[in-house]
Coordinates of C-alpha atoms in Angstrom, one line a residue:
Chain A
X105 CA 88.4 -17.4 -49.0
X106 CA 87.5 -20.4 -51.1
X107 CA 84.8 -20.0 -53.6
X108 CA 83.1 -22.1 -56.3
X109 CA 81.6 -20.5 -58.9
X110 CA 79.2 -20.9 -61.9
X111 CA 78.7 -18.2 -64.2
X112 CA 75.8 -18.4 -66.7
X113 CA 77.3 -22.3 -67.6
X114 CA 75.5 -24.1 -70.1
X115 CA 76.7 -27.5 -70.6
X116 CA 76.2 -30.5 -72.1
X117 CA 77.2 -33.9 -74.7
X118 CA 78.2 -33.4 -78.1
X119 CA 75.7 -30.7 -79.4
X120 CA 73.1 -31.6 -77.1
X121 CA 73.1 -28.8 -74.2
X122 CA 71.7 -30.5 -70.8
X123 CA 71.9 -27.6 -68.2
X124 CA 71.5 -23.9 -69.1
X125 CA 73.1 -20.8 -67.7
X126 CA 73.2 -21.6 -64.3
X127 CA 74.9 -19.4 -62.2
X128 CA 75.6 -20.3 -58.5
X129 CA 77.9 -19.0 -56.0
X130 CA 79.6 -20.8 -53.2
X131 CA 81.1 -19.1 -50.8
X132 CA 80.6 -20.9 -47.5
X133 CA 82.0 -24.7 -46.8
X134 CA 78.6 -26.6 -46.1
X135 CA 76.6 -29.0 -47.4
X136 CA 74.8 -28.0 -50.8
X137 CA 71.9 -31.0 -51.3
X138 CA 71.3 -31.2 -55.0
X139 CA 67.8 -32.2 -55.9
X140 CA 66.2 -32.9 -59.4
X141 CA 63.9 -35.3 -61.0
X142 CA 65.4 -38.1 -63.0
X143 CA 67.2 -36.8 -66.1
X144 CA 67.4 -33.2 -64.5
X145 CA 71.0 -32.2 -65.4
X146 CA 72.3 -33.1 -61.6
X147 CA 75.3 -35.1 -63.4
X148 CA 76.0 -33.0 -65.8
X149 CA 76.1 -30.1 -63.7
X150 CA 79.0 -32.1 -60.8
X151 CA 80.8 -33.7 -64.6
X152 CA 80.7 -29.8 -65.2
X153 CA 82.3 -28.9 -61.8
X154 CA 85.0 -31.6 -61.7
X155 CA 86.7 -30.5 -65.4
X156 CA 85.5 -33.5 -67.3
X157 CA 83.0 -31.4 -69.5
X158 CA 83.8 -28.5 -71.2
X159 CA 80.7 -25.5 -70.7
X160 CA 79.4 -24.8 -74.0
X161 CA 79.6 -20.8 -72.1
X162 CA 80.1 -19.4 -69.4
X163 CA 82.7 -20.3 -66.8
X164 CA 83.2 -22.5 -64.0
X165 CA 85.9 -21.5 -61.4
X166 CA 86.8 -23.2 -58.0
X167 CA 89.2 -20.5 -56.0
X168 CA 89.1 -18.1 -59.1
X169 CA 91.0 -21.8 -61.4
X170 CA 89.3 -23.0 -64.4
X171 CA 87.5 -25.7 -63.6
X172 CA 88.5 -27.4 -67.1
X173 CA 91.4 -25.6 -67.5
X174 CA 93.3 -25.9 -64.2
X175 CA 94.4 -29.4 -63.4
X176 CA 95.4 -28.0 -59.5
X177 CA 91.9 -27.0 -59.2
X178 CA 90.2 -30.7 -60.5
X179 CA 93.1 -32.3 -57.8
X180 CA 91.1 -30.2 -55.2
X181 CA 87.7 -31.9 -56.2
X182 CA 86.4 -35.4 -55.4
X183 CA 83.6 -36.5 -57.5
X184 CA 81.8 -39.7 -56.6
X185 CA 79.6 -40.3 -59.4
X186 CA 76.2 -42.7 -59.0
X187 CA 78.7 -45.6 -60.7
X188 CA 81.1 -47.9 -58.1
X189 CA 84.2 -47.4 -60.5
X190 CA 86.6 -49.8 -58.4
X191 CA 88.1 -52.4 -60.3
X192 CA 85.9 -55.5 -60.1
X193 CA 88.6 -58.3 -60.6
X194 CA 90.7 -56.5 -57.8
X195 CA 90.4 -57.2 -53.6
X196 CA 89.3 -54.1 -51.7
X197 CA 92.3 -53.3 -50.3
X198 CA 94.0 -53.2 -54.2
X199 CA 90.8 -51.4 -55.6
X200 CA 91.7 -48.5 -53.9
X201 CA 95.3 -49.2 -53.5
X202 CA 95.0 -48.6 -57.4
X203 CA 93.7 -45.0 -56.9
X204 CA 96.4 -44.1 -53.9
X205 CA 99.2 -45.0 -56.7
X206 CA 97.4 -42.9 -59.3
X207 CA 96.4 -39.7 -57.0
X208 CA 98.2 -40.4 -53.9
X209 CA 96.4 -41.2 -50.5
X210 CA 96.1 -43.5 -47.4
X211 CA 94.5 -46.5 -48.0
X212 CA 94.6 -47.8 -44.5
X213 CA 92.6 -45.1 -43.0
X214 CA 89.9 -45.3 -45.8
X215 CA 89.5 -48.5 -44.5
X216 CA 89.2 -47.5 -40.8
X217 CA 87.1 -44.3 -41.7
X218 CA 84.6 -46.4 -43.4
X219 CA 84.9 -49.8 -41.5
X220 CA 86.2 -51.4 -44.2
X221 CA 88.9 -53.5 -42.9
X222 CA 86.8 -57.0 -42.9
X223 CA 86.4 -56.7 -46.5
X224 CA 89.8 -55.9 -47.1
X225 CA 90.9 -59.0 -49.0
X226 CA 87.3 -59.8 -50.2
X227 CA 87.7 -59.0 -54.3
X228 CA 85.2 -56.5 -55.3
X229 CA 83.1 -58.2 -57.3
X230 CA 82.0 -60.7 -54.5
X231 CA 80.5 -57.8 -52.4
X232 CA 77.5 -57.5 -51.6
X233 CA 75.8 -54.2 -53.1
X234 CA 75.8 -52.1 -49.9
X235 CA 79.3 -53.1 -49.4
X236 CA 80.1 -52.4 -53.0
X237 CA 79.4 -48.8 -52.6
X238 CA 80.6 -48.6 -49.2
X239 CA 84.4 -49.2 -50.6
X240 CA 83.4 -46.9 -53.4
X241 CA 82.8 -44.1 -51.6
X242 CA 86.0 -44.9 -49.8
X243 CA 88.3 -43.6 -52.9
X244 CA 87.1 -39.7 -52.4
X245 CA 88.4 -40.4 -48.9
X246 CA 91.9 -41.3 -49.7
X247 CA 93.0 -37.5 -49.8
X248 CA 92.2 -34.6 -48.5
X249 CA 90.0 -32.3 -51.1
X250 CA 88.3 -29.0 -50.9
X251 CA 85.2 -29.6 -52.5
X252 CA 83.4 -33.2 -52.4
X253 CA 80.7 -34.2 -55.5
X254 CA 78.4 -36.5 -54.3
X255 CA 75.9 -38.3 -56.4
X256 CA 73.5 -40.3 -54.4
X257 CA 76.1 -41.7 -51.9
X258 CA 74.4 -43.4 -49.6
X259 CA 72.0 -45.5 -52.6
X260 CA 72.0 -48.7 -52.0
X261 CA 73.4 -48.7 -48.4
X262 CA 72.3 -49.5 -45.0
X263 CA 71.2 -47.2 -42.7
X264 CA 73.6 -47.9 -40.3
X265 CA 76.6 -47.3 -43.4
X266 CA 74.1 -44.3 -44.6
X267 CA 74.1 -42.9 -40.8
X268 CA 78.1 -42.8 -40.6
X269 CA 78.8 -41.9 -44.5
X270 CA 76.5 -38.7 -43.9
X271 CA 78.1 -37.8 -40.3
X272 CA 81.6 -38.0 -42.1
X273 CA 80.3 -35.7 -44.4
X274 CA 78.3 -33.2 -42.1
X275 CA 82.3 -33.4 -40.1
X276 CA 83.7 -32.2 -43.6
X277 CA 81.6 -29.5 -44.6
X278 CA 82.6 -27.7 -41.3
X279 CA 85.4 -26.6 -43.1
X280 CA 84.9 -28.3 -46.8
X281 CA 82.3 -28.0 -49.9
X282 CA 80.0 -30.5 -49.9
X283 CA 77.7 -31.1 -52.9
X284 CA 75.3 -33.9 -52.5
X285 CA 72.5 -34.8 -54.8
X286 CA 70.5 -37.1 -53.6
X287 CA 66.7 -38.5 -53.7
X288 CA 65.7 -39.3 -50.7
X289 CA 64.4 -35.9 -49.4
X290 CA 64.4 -36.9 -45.8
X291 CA 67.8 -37.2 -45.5
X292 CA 68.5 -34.1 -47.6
X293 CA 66.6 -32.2 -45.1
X294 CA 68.7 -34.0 -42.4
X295 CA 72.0 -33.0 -43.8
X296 CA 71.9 -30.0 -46.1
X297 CA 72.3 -26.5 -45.3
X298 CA 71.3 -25.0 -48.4
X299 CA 69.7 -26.5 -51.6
X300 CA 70.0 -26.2 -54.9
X301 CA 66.9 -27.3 -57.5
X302 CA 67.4 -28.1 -60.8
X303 CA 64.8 -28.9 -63.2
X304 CA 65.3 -29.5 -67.1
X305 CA 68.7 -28.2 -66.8
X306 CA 67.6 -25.0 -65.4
X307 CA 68.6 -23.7 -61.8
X308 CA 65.2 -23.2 -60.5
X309 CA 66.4 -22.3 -56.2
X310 CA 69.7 -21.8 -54.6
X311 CA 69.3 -20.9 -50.6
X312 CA 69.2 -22.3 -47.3
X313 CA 66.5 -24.9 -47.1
X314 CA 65.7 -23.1 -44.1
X315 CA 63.9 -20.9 -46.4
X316 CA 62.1 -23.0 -48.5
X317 CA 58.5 -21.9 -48.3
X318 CA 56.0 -24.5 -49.2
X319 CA 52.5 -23.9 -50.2
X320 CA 51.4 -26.2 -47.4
X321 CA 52.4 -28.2 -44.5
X322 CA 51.0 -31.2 -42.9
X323 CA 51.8 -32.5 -39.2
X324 CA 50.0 -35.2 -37.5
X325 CA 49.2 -34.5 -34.0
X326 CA 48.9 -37.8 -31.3
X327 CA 47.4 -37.0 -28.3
X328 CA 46.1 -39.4 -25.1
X329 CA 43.0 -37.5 -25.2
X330 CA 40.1 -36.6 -27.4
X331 CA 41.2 -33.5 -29.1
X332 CA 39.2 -33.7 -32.3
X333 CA 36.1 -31.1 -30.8
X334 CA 39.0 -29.1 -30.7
X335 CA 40.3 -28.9 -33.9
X336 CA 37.7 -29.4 -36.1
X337 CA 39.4 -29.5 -39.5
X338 CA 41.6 -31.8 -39.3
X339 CA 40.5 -35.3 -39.7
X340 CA 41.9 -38.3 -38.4
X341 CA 44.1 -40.7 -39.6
X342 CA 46.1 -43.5 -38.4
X343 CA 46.0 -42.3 -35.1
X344 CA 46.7 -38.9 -35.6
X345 CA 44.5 -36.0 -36.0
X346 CA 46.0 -34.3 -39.6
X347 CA 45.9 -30.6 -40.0
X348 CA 46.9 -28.5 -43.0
X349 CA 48.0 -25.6 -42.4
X350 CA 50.4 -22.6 -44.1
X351 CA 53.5 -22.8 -42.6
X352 CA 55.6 -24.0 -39.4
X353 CA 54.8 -21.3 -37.4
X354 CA 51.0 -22.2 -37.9
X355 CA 51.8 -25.4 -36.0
X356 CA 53.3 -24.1 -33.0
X357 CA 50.1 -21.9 -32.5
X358 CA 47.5 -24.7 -32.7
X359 CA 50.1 -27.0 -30.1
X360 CA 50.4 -23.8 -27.8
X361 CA 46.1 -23.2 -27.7
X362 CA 46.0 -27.3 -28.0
X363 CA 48.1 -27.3 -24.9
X364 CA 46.3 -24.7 -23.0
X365 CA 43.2 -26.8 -23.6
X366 CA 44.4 -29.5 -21.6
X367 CA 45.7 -31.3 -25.0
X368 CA 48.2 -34.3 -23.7
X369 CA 50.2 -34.6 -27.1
X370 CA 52.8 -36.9 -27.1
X371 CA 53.8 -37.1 -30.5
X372 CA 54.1 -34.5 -33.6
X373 CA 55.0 -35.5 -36.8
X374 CA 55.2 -33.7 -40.1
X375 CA 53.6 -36.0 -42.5
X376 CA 54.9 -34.3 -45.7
X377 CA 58.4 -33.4 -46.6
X378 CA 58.4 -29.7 -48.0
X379 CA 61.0 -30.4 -50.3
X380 CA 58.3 -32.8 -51.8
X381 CA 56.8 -30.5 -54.0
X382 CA 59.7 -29.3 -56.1
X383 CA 59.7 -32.9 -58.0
X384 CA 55.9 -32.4 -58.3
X385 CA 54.9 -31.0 -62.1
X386 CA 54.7 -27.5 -62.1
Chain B
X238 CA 105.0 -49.7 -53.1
X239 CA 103.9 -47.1 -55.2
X240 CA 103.2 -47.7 -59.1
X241 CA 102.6 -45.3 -61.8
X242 CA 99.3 -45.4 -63.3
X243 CA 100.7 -47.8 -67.2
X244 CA 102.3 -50.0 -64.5
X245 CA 99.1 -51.2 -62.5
X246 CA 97.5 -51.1 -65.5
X247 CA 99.8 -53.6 -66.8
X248 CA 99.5 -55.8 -63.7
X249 CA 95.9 -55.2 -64.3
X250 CA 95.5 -56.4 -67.9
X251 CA 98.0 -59.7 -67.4
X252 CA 95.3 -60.4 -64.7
X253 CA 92.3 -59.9 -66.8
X254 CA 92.9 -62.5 -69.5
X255 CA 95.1 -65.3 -69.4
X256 CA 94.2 -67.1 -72.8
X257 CA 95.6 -63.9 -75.3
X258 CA 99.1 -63.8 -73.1
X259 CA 99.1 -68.2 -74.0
X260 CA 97.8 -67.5 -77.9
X261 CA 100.8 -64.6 -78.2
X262 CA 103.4 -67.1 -76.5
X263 CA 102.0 -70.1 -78.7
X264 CA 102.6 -67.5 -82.3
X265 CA 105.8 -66.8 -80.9
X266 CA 106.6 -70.3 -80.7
X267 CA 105.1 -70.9 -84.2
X268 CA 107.3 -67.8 -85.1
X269 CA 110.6 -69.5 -84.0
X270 CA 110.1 -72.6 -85.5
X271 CA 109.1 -70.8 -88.8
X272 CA 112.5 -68.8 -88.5
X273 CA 114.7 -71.8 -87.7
X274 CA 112.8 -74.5 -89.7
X275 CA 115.0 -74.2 -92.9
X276 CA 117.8 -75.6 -91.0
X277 CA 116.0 -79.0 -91.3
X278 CA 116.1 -78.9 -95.1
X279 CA 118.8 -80.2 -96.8
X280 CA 120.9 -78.0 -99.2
X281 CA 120.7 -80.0 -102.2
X282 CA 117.0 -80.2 -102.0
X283 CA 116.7 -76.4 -102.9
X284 CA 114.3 -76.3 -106.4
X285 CA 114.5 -73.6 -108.3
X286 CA 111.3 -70.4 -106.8
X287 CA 110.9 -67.4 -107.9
X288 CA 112.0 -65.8 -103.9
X289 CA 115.0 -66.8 -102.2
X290 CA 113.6 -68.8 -100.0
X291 CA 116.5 -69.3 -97.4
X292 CA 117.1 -65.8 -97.1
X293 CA 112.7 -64.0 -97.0
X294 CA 111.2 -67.5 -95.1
X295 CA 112.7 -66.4 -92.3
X296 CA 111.5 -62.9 -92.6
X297 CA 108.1 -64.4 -92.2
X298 CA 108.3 -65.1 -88.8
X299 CA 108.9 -61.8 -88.0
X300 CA 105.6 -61.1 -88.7
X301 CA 104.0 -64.0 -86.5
X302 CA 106.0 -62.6 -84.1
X303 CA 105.2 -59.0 -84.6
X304 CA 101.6 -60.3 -84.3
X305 CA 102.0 -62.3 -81.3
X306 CA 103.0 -59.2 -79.5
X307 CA 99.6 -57.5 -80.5
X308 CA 98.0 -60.7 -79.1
X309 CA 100.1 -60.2 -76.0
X310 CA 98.9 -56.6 -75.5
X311 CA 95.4 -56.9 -76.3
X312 CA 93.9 -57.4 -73.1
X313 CA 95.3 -53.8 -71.7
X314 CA 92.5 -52.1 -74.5
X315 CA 89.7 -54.9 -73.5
X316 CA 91.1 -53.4 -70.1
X317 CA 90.6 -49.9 -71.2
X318 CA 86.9 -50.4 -72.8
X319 CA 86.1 -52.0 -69.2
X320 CA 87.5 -49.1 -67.1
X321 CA 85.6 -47.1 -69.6
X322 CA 82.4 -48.5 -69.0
X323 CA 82.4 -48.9 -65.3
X324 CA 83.1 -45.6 -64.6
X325 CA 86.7 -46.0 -63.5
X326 CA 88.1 -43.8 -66.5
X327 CA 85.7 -41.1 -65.5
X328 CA 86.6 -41.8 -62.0
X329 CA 90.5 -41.0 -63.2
X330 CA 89.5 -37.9 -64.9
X331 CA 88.2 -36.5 -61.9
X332 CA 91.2 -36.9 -59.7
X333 CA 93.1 -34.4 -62.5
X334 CA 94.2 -36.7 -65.4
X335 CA 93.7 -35.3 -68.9
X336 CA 92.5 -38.3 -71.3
X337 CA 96.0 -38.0 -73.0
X338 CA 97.5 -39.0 -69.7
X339 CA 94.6 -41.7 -69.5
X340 CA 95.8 -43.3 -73.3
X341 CA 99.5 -42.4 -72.6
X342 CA 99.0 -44.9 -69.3
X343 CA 97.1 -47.8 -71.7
X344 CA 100.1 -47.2 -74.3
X345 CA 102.8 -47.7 -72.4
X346 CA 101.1 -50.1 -70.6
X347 CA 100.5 -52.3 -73.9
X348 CA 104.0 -51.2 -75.7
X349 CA 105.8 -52.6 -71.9
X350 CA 103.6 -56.3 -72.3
X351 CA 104.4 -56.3 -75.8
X352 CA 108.6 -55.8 -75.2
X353 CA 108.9 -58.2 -72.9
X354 CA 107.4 -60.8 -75.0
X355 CA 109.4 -59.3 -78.4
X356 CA 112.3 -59.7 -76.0
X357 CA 111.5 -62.8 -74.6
X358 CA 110.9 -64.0 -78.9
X359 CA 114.1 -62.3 -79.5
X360 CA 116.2 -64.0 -77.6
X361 CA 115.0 -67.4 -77.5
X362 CA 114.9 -67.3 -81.4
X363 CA 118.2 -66.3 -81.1
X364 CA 119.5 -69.4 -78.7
X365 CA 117.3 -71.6 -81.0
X366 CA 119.3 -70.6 -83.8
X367 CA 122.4 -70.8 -82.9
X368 CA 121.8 -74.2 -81.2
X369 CA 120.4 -75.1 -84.9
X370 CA 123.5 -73.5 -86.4
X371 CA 121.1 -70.8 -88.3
X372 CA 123.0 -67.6 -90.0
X373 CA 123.5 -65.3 -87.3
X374 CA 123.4 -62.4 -89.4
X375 CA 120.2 -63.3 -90.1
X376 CA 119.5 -64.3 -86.9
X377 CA 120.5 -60.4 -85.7
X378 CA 118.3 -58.9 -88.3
X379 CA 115.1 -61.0 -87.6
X380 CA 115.8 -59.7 -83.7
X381 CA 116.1 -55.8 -84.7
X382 CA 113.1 -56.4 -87.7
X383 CA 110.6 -58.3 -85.1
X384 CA 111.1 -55.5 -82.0
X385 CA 110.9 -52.4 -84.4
X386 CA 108.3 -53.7 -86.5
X387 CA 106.2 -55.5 -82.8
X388 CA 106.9 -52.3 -81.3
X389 CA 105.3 -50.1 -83.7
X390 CA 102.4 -52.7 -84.7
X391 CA 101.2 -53.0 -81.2
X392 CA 101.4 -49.1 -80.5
X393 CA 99.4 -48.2 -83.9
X394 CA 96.4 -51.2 -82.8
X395 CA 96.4 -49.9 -79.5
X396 CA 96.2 -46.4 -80.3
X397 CA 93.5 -47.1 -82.8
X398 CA 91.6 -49.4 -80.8
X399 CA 91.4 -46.9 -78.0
X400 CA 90.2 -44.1 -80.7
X401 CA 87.4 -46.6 -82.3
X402 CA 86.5 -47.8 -78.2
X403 CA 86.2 -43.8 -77.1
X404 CA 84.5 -42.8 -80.6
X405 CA 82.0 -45.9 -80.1
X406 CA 78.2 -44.7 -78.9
X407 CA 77.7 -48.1 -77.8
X408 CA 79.2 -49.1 -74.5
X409 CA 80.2 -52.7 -76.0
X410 CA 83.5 -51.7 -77.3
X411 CA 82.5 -53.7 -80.6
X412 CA 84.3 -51.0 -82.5
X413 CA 87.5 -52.3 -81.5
X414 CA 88.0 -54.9 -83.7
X415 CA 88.6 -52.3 -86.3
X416 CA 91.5 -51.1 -84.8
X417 CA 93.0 -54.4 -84.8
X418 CA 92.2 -54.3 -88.7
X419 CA 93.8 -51.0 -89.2
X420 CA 96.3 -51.8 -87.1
X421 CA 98.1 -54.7 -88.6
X422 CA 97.7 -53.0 -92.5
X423 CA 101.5 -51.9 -91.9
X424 CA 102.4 -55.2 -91.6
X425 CA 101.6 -56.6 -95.3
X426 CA 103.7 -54.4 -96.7
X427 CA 106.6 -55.4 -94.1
X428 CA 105.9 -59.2 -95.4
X429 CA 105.6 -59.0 -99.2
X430 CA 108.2 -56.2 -99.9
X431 CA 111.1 -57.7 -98.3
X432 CA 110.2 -61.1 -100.4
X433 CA 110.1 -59.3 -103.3
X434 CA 113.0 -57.2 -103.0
X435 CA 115.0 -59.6 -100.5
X436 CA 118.6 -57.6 -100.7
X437 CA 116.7 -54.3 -98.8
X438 CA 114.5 -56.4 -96.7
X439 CA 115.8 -54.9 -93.6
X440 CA 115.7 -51.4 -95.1
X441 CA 112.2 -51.8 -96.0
X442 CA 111.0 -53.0 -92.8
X443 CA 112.7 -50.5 -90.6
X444 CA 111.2 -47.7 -93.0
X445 CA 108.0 -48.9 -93.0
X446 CA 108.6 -49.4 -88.9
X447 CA 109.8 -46.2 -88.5
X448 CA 106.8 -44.6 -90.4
X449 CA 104.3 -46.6 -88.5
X450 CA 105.7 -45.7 -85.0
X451 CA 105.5 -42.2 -86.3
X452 CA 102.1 -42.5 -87.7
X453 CA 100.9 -44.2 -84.2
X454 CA 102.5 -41.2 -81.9
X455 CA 101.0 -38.2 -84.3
X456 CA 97.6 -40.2 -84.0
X457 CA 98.2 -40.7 -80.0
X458 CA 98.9 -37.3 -79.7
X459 CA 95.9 -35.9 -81.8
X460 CA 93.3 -38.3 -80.1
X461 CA 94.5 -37.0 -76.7
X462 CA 93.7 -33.2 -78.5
X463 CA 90.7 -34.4 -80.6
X464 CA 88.6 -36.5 -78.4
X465 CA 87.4 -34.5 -75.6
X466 CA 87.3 -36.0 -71.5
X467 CA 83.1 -36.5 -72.6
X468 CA 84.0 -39.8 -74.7
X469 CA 85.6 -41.6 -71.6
X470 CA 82.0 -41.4 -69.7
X471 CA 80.2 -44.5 -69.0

């Protein structure tokens, strides 16, 4: 069974330590969302994972390999890092051409995979953007890896790009490691399995996001009918009537009664992400 | 086609800048005409110097022409600060190269620019003089001086320039003028000695060749140890 693992790792530039003794285990192919604030140690911790810095201690092993030891376990990793690194002076189709002769790979079906073949002879640095980092993300696609570093993929892109980018990688982490850091927490929610917090370089929740527990939770509630006699604290706002409450379950007890009432709701919406309040100051 | 890693970087740098590859081919024109030009002069106009004038002018040209290889090559480490600072060196660390694979591609990729134009010199100089009727002993040492000595200039700037570019804190690669100056230091030496003692000119040069290829493979070989895969990072 494949397993990446961090033992107590402290790592860092020079002498300057960024993230400290975080230990993580991996065991099961999914997708890990990485969240942090700005300047949190998120890149230093996939740099870290994909061999290029050394831990100051502790160890780093991907299927019991050194991390910055083993170069058969860093050929098993693909690290997409918040830069484009494609060639600028270079077409498309070169640009990654130039990574398939250096690591091997099948540049026509990037192209396919991503719906890249209209740019194909467009040189790099006359894309758009969104298209830049389209073809960029297209070089962690040219082989097959076990475990994909993401850092903000989808930055920068359409939705419509965003939408197929994450469903290649929700199809990967059936049966891949998928590490994804990312700040939009909507889509975090969408895609990840499990999370993993960091703050000032310190590993602050590892677990499903499933069990993220927040301190509150607001939903809107739209309904066709007057409903505000019967739930007198929430208030109202922008058509919906806003109630705070503890937890999900909470909700589905005031929509059951709300129901029973004679309640016609025809829309619910959760007006706060719950992942919101890990970037909040603690 | 697949290419190894120096060759597309090769492609790569003749593509990035056209106007060193014309300055290294208009030295090495310069250089041939330099080597040759003594043909022109009449024998009894020789007045008395203190050098031997129609044996060590020559000799000059070699080192035009050693420095229009390190002209030639220069774009591959304007190449390498780019890569550097737009990620794709970090990108290529990633997939499994160590950074001593990373210079080793920019080295050979700079030493392969630099022999074909040191061939290229070579070998015109050498049609040039015997068209001109220039001694072709001389004509055969100037060929094995200006490859040995081109070889080993361009592999010591390129090595150094990489070193300054990785050591740098600034992302401007303004450091790498220095290796440029640090790099063509052998090459006095390889001029003035063999004017001043013109009967071991080739001797000399080859030495101080030999020393500087070593020099630039110990120094290629200790970067690749000393600076970790952290100084290749945007």
């Amino acid at each position: 069974m494949q397993k990446l693992q961090l033992q107590e790792v402290s790592a860092g530039y020079g002498s300057e330590e960024v993230i400290h003794r975080i230990s993580l285990e991996m065991t099961e192919p999914s997708i890990y969302v990485v969240l942090g604030p700005n300047g949190a140690g998120k890149t230093t911790l996939f740099r870290t994972i994909c061999g290029i810095l050394k831990p100051f201690s502790g160890q780093a092993k991907f299927d019991e390999m050194d991390l910055f030891t083993s170069k058969e376990a860093r050929r098993r990793i693909a690290y997409l890092s918040h830069l484009n690194a494609l060639p600028e002076e270079m077409t498309v189709f070169n640009a990654l051409k130039y990574y398939a002769d250096v690591e091997g790979g099948d540049v026509e079906h990037v192209l396919d995979l991503l719906s890249l073949s209209d740019l194909r002879d467009k040189k790099f640095s006359s894309l758009s953007q969104g298209q830049k980092k389209r073809a960029s993300v297209g070089k962690i696609f040219l082989r097959e890896r076990d475990l994909y570093l993401l850092d903000e993929p989808t930055s920068n892109v359409d939705p419509k790009i965003s939408k197929e980018i994450r469903d290649i990688l929700i199809n990967l982490s059936k049966d891949k490691f998928v590490l994804y850091s990312s700040h939009n927490l909507y889509e975090a929610r969408e895609i990840g399995t499990y999370l993993i917090l960091i703050k000032n370089g310190e590993l602050k929740f590892f677990d499903k996001i499933e069990n993220v527990k927040t301190r509150q939770y607001r939903v809107g509630i739209k309904t066709l009918n007057d409903v505000s006699k019967l739930l007198p604290e929430s208030k109202f706002e922008n058509g919906y009537h806003v109630v705070t409450v503890g937890s999900p379950r909470e909700v589905a007890k005031i929509v059951n009664n709300l129901v029973k009432l004679g309640a016609e709701i025809v829309e619910l919406r959760e007006l706060d992400n719950p992942l919101q309040e890990f970037f909040e100051e603690e | 086609m697949r290419m190894s890693f120096w060759q597309v970087t090769m492609k790569r740098s003749v593509r990035l800048s056209k106007t060193y590859f014309i300055l290294g081919v208009v030295m090495t024109v310069y250089g041939i005409i330099l080597s040759n030009v003594l043909t022109f002069v009449p024998a009894n106009l020789a007045t008395p110097t203190p050098v031997d004038l129609t044996n060590s002018f020559p000799v000059l040209s070699v080192a035009l022409l050693s420095l229009s290889a390190v002209l030639f090559s220069l774009p591959v480490v304007m190449l390498f600060v780019y890569d550097k600072n737009s990620g794709v060196l970090e990108y290529l660390l990633s997939t499994g190269l160590d950074q001593l694979d990373i210079f080793k591609g920019y080295v050979k990729a700079s030493l392969s620019l630099a022999a074909y134009l040191l061939v290229f010199s070579t070998i015109t100089n050498s049609a040039v003089g015997i068209l001109l009727g220039t001694n072709l002993g001389l004509l055969a040492s100037m060929g094995v001086l200006t490859f040995a000595i081109g070889i080993s200039e361009v592999f010591l700037v390129t090595v150094c320039m990489m070193a300054f570019s990785s050591l740098q804190k600034t992302p401007m690669g303004a450091n790498q003028p220095l290796g440029v100056v640090i790099g063509v230091i052998p090459m006095f030496p390889a001029l003035i000695l063999p004017l001043i003692f013109p009967s071991h000119a080739i001797v000399i040069d080859i030495l101080i060749a030999a020393v500087t290829l070593i020099v630039s493979l110990a120094l290629l070989l200790s970067i690749g140890r000393l600076i970790l895969r952290e100084k290749l990072l945007p």
